[in-house]
């Protein structure tokens, strides 16, 4: 590991995004998602499942108030197991003093406040900030004196706290609280929530670790690992980094903590211990020995992100090697061409290598988001364009597909092939929706899209002492402090529709330093033109070093041909089929353009030069569509089975639109892979 | 409906099967399956899940004995819900006096005794008969004074009997008891079990019906309908026919009995009523209005069989029309080319029209068996070779596939494509086994194969007053009484490997009558040669009428070309693929002959005349294999996704073997459909 290349995202105040493509998405999040989400957190959306989130915080806060008032006379609630999701018998009249919703519902607030933070950093909004401050007051009021803050146990009784770390998401809620608190602090400078998060982190640090008297547990659903590294970065408190490293290193050690914990629960409940699939939790063996991406895909990439963070912070090469192996497992064996991951809905998990079914894909939006997290952290250690290519692929396809073009509905699952009849009539596809949903009871994806979209700047650029890295060509303005001064880089770019970008430098005085630009894998012979700077290329990045002056310009010419793909033959699902990409965008055929029965289409011309690229004004914003020479099989009569013959086909033009834009024009079929 | 064509199977004593192909299977059942099954019924197979079946009968019999001994002082067991499957905490030491196993476990005995009956009729075996008589003694001793005989409720308490007809299988156990009793009586003339069955039937008749004071219920799992018609046929008691007709006609009437019953249960348990999918039970509407085959496939075809029986017995045209519509729904929209039915494992059900997935197929062995039942009953009403073609297709492919060639292991599920890696690593395919299993806890399929295989004569031939119908060319000897005398027809045939058959007539004196021979749909221009008889062809049957004399011969020449099939384009799964049949046999490619990665194979020549047909001595018996001109895609390097190009292919010869013989040569891939 060459830590001279290590880098980190820029401080919020040093990046402003002005990119048309991303600005539109960020504005959707700001205007649609964040306000809507606040309503759902408060159970005020009539036709959406209640979140119960803020209600739970209020209930927990009332308990803290009662405790303060009554002092030692206060009898805390006795623990009652309320199930994974507790719902009131009469939803219109929930009982006072009860916890409702999924037991990880606290995290809804945390993801929301994180998105609010990013949004405020790009677009100040005093009204929104006031609402956020009010929410923070409620959340902080729910915190216990010792720092503990998980409303499920505060309300249901603390006796059983930390008795089921495998399933009950306390450290997941903790991790998200930290992430949200850091983002809100970084955006606003307000530290009330950050202080609460630190108090909770101190509590966790005091209770977990290898030291005598501490629990040897670790998160069932990972996220605390990367959150703690962030908390360390913002506070400088080394104990947080150590705690993150402990969680990473303890995971999967023998004897297995989750199994020990289950044995204790089983004994206390007088039942035999139940077997759990430890792969689901990435806890089957120590993380350095894990060589295949396994189990719940979101948990997995959250863990790997935390591993990469710890590896970078501690310059831990063997941990980074484990990250590289797991990256290989994903990118070379388990990645959809849409940047999605998770082949099976059973356990929302990775399937076995090369098992990438299209119609029953899980490809959860949150998993693609987690892959973006993981990819940027790998880039932070090792600026290699292969990581950035996958990050961009996930971002422009599955992450964006998760949200409707009007920001009002969401996909949890992102299939690569959809037949609405099958979605309606086939229970095996119960997890696949062919129309985006307004909200989910288990609402992880919409707020996750909100926080990622609002923070795209954190993925586009990273820096270290002497280098500013451009990973994504997201137009905007970036300020970089070098040893001898500060420069501002104004980036404009045609991405994702045109393969050009231009960076213009502003500097009051000449500044020495290196600007590094990613050479995207989707481009043929990308060229970087800049006069008077030394240029070297390494691992898909062009490094321009020299003295930068006002008006210096870097021109990037990244030819963006249509590409037609075959999958590795081990992907049985895609044998004899092709998919189309152009730049970072994966395309798909929709019924709206091509009629129904997309399985009858065949691509008859594999020469990408024969594909027509057109501007398309069909959607809410201008996009590009591809016109492909193809054929359509003409169905023949003859019964369920008939004598085989060469198919009768007619010539057609197949229209392809960006995958992220699918299902914005009513119900219909969709497919990414087409027969050829 | 033209009841002059109605027919019924021949009495056992009038048919002897000598067919090499079927005799082998019947001998397997006699020598392997029936004895093995008796051991399992008595929980004496160390490495198979206990059945608990005979144990339950013994426990119930002990209760009856106790009752007799103690008279009025006897306190019957109080009802305790033991769940759908009750297992002892310590399997090596089950508690006395308890019911164990699935609540329909009684039916294991009934299917076994039915198979025993058929087997004895073809092959007398005093030793087996003695065992069977002993078993019957135990079963009859378990019967209550009022005729009720279901050990689940006898043991757990009668309070709740008939309170959950939807799920708790009492009438299913009743129906199978009747079927077993009739078969054993017909084979041996012994009526002890038949009398018990009649007493149970009288009980059911007294308790169910539209009359005042009776329950308006009907079976949750059908089979009693066709069983009661059989009981009527053997006893002449019209009330049994009326009861069968009642069950058929009441089904799905509003208000829905299953919903009413659930409302009562919910009320007594103080919970809200749960919604049930009435389609699963074919109870969503009256059977005459049902126009699509829905729900649990075995239940469905058992119901349709009962409907056809009642339609024939009562000459009920509208009921027959419903049967025809449901037949159309299956044969033209929901039938695998292996004669299997049931596209989805969810509810072991029919999927929607044209949804016939290959790797995740359910295609339960029992469902194919039920389709054979339904087909023969349709033939009994209307001798049309289309019914016989499907009956034969199910019989020679999915039914036979259900049992290993050595009779020692069984498939419950019969996929059309298998990749062992997927079966092991993909939980979505948990229902698919790539290796036959020794026995199942829910052991419906093995005894069902046993009873069907042993009674194949009942499907090969039917008769009415003036006609003997040959539906299947199963070699054997058939005695037919005509108005003016008796003739014996000796049939020899090369089916399923050669398209020839010959029937030689023996008669002491000339006999006037009609012999009808099916002209199989798989044959090109089949010809029937017989001198001096009038020949007419109707609905795929050749009718030969005249005076039959000793030595008369009918020669059937049924050319048996290889056929290569496309599926209707609405079967998305099979687009661009072909399957092979020859005669009644569907073929498949196995890894044992073609190496792994069968998805890389392509059929390059669609001319059936270019397929080589070879005798194959690879299996336990002589079969035929097909050699097809094909290509194999040569996998290319280039990563998970690489630039699309025309596939690199090498010429190969693809070897196909009978589908029923697959998975008899170790673990490996299999596929019925091949790309072309």
GROMACS .gro file of C-alpha atoms in nm, chain A residues 277 292 294 330-338 343-347 351-357 360-361 393 418-419 421-423 425-430 564-578 596-600 602 606 633-637 639-647 669 673 675-676, chain B residues 277 292 294 330-338 343-347 351-357 360-361 393 418-419 421-423 425-430 564-578 596-600 602 606 633-637 639-647 669 673 675-676:
model
  156
  277UNK     CA    1  -2.665  -1.900   0.843
  292UNK     CA    2  -1.626  -1.456  -0.161
  294UNK     CA    3  -2.164  -1.365   0.070
  330UNK     CA    4  -1.818  -0.884  -0.671
  331UNK     CA    5  -1.684  -0.707  -0.978
  332UNK     CA    6  -1.574  -1.014  -1.169
  333UNK     CA    7  -1.837  -1.268  -1.066
  334UNK     CA    8  -2.142  -1.112  -0.905
  335UNK     CA    9  -2.208  -0.774  -1.066
  336UNK     CA   10  -2.505  -0.696  -1.285
  337UNK     CA   11  -2.433  -0.484  -1.590
  338UNK     CA   12  -2.650  -0.221  -1.423
  343UNK     CA   13  -2.881  -1.213  -0.726
  344UNK     CA   14  -3.137  -1.361  -0.492
  345UNK     CA   15  -3.426  -1.228  -0.285
  346UNK     CA   16  -3.372  -1.505  -0.031
  347UNK     CA   17  -3.189  -1.316   0.239
  351UNK     CA   18  -2.610  -1.567  -0.510
  352UNK     CA   19  -2.328  -1.800  -0.613
  353UNK     CA   20  -2.069  -1.681  -0.868
  354UNK     CA   21  -2.211  -1.599  -1.212
  355UNK     CA   22  -2.569  -1.654  -1.098
  356UNK     CA   23  -2.722  -1.328  -1.217
  357UNK     CA   24  -3.087  -1.394  -1.298
  360UNK     CA   25  -3.590  -1.249  -1.028
  361UNK     CA   26  -3.288  -1.030  -0.951
  393UNK     CA   27  -2.195   0.216  -1.319
  418UNK     CA   28  -3.979  -0.739  -1.615
  419UNK     CA   29  -4.302  -0.883  -1.741
  421UNK     CA   30  -4.811  -1.029  -1.600
  422UNK     CA   31  -4.550  -1.236  -1.421
  423UNK     CA   32  -4.514  -0.978  -1.142
  425UNK     CA   33  -4.946  -1.364  -1.119
  426UNK     CA   34  -4.622  -1.527  -1.012
  427UNK     CA   35  -4.567  -1.535  -0.638
  428UNK     CA   36  -4.205  -1.629  -0.698
  429UNK     CA   37  -4.161  -1.271  -0.817
  430UNK     CA   38  -4.343  -1.121  -0.522
  564UNK     CA   39  -2.255  -0.407  -2.703
  565UNK     CA   40  -2.180  -0.673  -2.447
  566UNK     CA   41  -2.183  -1.046  -2.406
  567UNK     CA   42  -2.173  -1.191  -2.059
  568UNK     CA   43  -1.922  -1.453  -1.956
  569UNK     CA   44  -2.066  -1.789  -2.063
  570UNK     CA   45  -2.090  -1.894  -1.699
  571UNK     CA   46  -2.377  -1.646  -1.664
  572UNK     CA   47  -2.626  -1.903  -1.793
  573UNK     CA   48  -2.907  -1.653  -1.784
  574UNK     CA   49  -2.747  -1.436  -2.051
  575UNK     CA   50  -2.627  -1.696  -2.297
  576UNK     CA   51  -2.701  -1.586  -2.652
  577UNK     CA   52  -2.794  -1.238  -2.538
  578UNK     CA   53  -2.645  -0.891  -2.557
  596UNK     CA   54  -4.506  -0.613  -2.569
  597UNK     CA   55  -4.334  -0.952  -2.579
  598UNK     CA   56  -3.982  -0.818  -2.562
  599UNK     CA   57  -3.857  -1.175  -2.555
  600UNK     CA   58  -3.942  -1.192  -2.925
  602UNK     CA   59  -3.353  -1.012  -3.155
  606UNK     CA   60  -2.357  -0.652  -3.344
  633UNK     CA   61  -3.997  -1.322  -3.411
  634UNK     CA   62  -4.347  -1.352  -3.550
  635UNK     CA   63  -4.548  -1.594  -3.335
  636UNK     CA   64  -4.675  -1.896  -3.523
  637UNK     CA   65  -4.992  -2.093  -3.470
  639UNK     CA   66  -5.051  -2.529  -3.044
  640UNK     CA   67  -4.850  -2.536  -2.723
  641UNK     CA   68  -4.585  -2.746  -2.901
  642UNK     CA   69  -4.540  -2.755  -3.277
  643UNK     CA   70  -4.285  -2.887  -3.525
  644UNK     CA   71  -3.963  -2.690  -3.492
  645UNK     CA   72  -3.872  -2.458  -3.774
  646UNK     CA   73  -3.646  -2.160  -3.829
  647UNK     CA   74  -3.822  -1.863  -3.671
  669UNK     CA   75  -4.227  -0.490  -2.000
  673UNK     CA   76  -3.053  -0.825  -2.218
  675UNK     CA   77  -3.139  -1.212  -2.772
  676UNK     CA   78  -2.914  -1.198  -3.073
  953UNK     CA   79  -5.642  -1.824  -0.146
  968UNK     CA   80  -5.871  -2.218  -1.587
  970UNK     CA   81  -5.574  -2.325  -1.083
 1006UNK     CA   82  -5.405  -2.774  -1.903
 1007UNK     CA   83  -5.327  -2.937  -2.235
 1008UNK     CA   84  -5.306  -2.621  -2.442
 1009UNK     CA   85  -5.158  -2.374  -2.194
 1010UNK     CA   86  -5.007  -2.542  -1.887
 1011UNK     CA   87  -4.854  -2.873  -1.988
 1012UNK     CA   88  -4.485  -2.946  -1.990
 1013UNK     CA   89  -4.358  -3.145  -2.287
 1014UNK     CA   90  -4.280  -3.417  -2.033
 1019UNK     CA   91  -4.523  -2.456  -1.299
 1020UNK     CA   92  -4.459  -2.320  -0.951
 1021UNK     CA   93  -4.350  -2.465  -0.621
 1022UNK     CA   94  -4.548  -2.197  -0.437
 1023UNK     CA   95  -4.855  -2.393  -0.337
 1027UNK     CA   96  -4.873  -2.106  -1.273
 1028UNK     CA   97  -5.042  -1.866  -1.516
 1029UNK     CA   98  -5.095  -1.971  -1.879
 1030UNK     CA   99  -4.776  -2.042  -2.074
 1031UNK     CA  100  -4.558  -1.997  -1.765
 1032UNK     CA  101  -4.360  -2.319  -1.782
 1033UNK     CA  102  -4.020  -2.256  -1.627
 1036UNK     CA  103  -3.774  -2.417  -1.115
 1037UNK     CA  104  -4.059  -2.636  -1.243
 1069UNK     CA  105  -4.703  -3.853  -2.237
 1094UNK     CA  106  -3.106  -2.908  -1.374
 1095UNK     CA  107  -2.774  -2.764  -1.274
 1097UNK     CA  108  -2.451  -2.632  -0.853
 1098UNK     CA  109  -2.771  -2.427  -0.857
 1099UNK     CA  110  -2.961  -2.695  -0.665
 1101UNK     CA  111  -2.635  -2.316  -0.374
 1102UNK     CA  112  -2.961  -2.153  -0.476
 1103UNK     CA  113  -3.228  -2.159  -0.208
 1104UNK     CA  114  -3.485  -2.057  -0.468
 1105UNK     CA  115  -3.443  -2.409  -0.605
 1106UNK     CA  116  -3.471  -2.574  -0.266
 1240UNK     CA  117  -3.837  -3.179  -3.288
 1241UNK     CA  118  -4.053  -2.921  -3.117
 1242UNK     CA  119  -4.080  -2.550  -3.068
 1243UNK     CA  120  -4.297  -2.418  -2.791
 1244UNK     CA  121  -4.562  -2.156  -2.846
 1245UNK     CA  122  -4.388  -1.819  -2.833
 1246UNK     CA  123  -4.587  -1.728  -2.524
 1247UNK     CA  124  -4.374  -1.980  -2.335
 1248UNK     CA  125  -4.099  -1.723  -2.278
 1249UNK     CA  126  -3.876  -1.977  -2.113
 1250UNK     CA  127  -3.843  -2.182  -2.432
 1251UNK     CA  128  -3.797  -1.910  -2.690
 1252UNK     CA  129  -3.526  -2.007  -2.934
 1253UNK     CA  130  -3.513  -2.361  -2.801
 1254UNK     CA  131  -3.617  -2.705  -2.918
 1272UNK     CA  132  -2.111  -3.006  -1.829
 1273UNK     CA  133  -2.248  -2.665  -1.925
 1274UNK     CA  134  -2.540  -2.794  -2.127
 1275UNK     CA  135  -2.649  -2.436  -2.182
 1276UNK     CA  136  -2.360  -2.407  -2.428
 1278UNK     CA  137  -2.694  -2.569  -2.971
 1282UNK     CA  138  -3.375  -2.910  -3.730
 1309UNK     CA  139  -2.029  -2.259  -2.776
 1310UNK     CA  140  -1.665  -2.226  -2.678
 1311UNK     CA  141  -1.637  -1.996  -2.376
 1312UNK     CA  142  -1.426  -1.688  -2.439
 1313UNK     CA  143  -1.206  -1.496  -2.202
 1315UNK     CA  144  -1.418  -1.081  -1.805
 1316UNK     CA  145  -1.769  -1.084  -1.670
 1317UNK     CA  146  -1.878  -0.864  -1.962
 1318UNK     CA  147  -1.689  -0.840  -2.292
 1319UNK     CA  148  -1.749  -0.695  -2.637
 1320UNK     CA  149  -2.025  -0.887  -2.810
 1321UNK     CA  150  -1.927  -1.107  -3.099
 1322UNK     CA  151  -2.071  -1.400  -3.290
 1323UNK     CA  152  -2.019  -1.705  -3.069
 1345UNK     CA  153  -2.674  -3.147  -1.544
 1349UNK     CA  154  -3.490  -2.789  -2.407
 1351UNK     CA  155  -3.098  -2.383  -2.784
 1352UNK     CA  156  -3.097  -2.382  -3.159
   0.00000   0.00000   0.00000
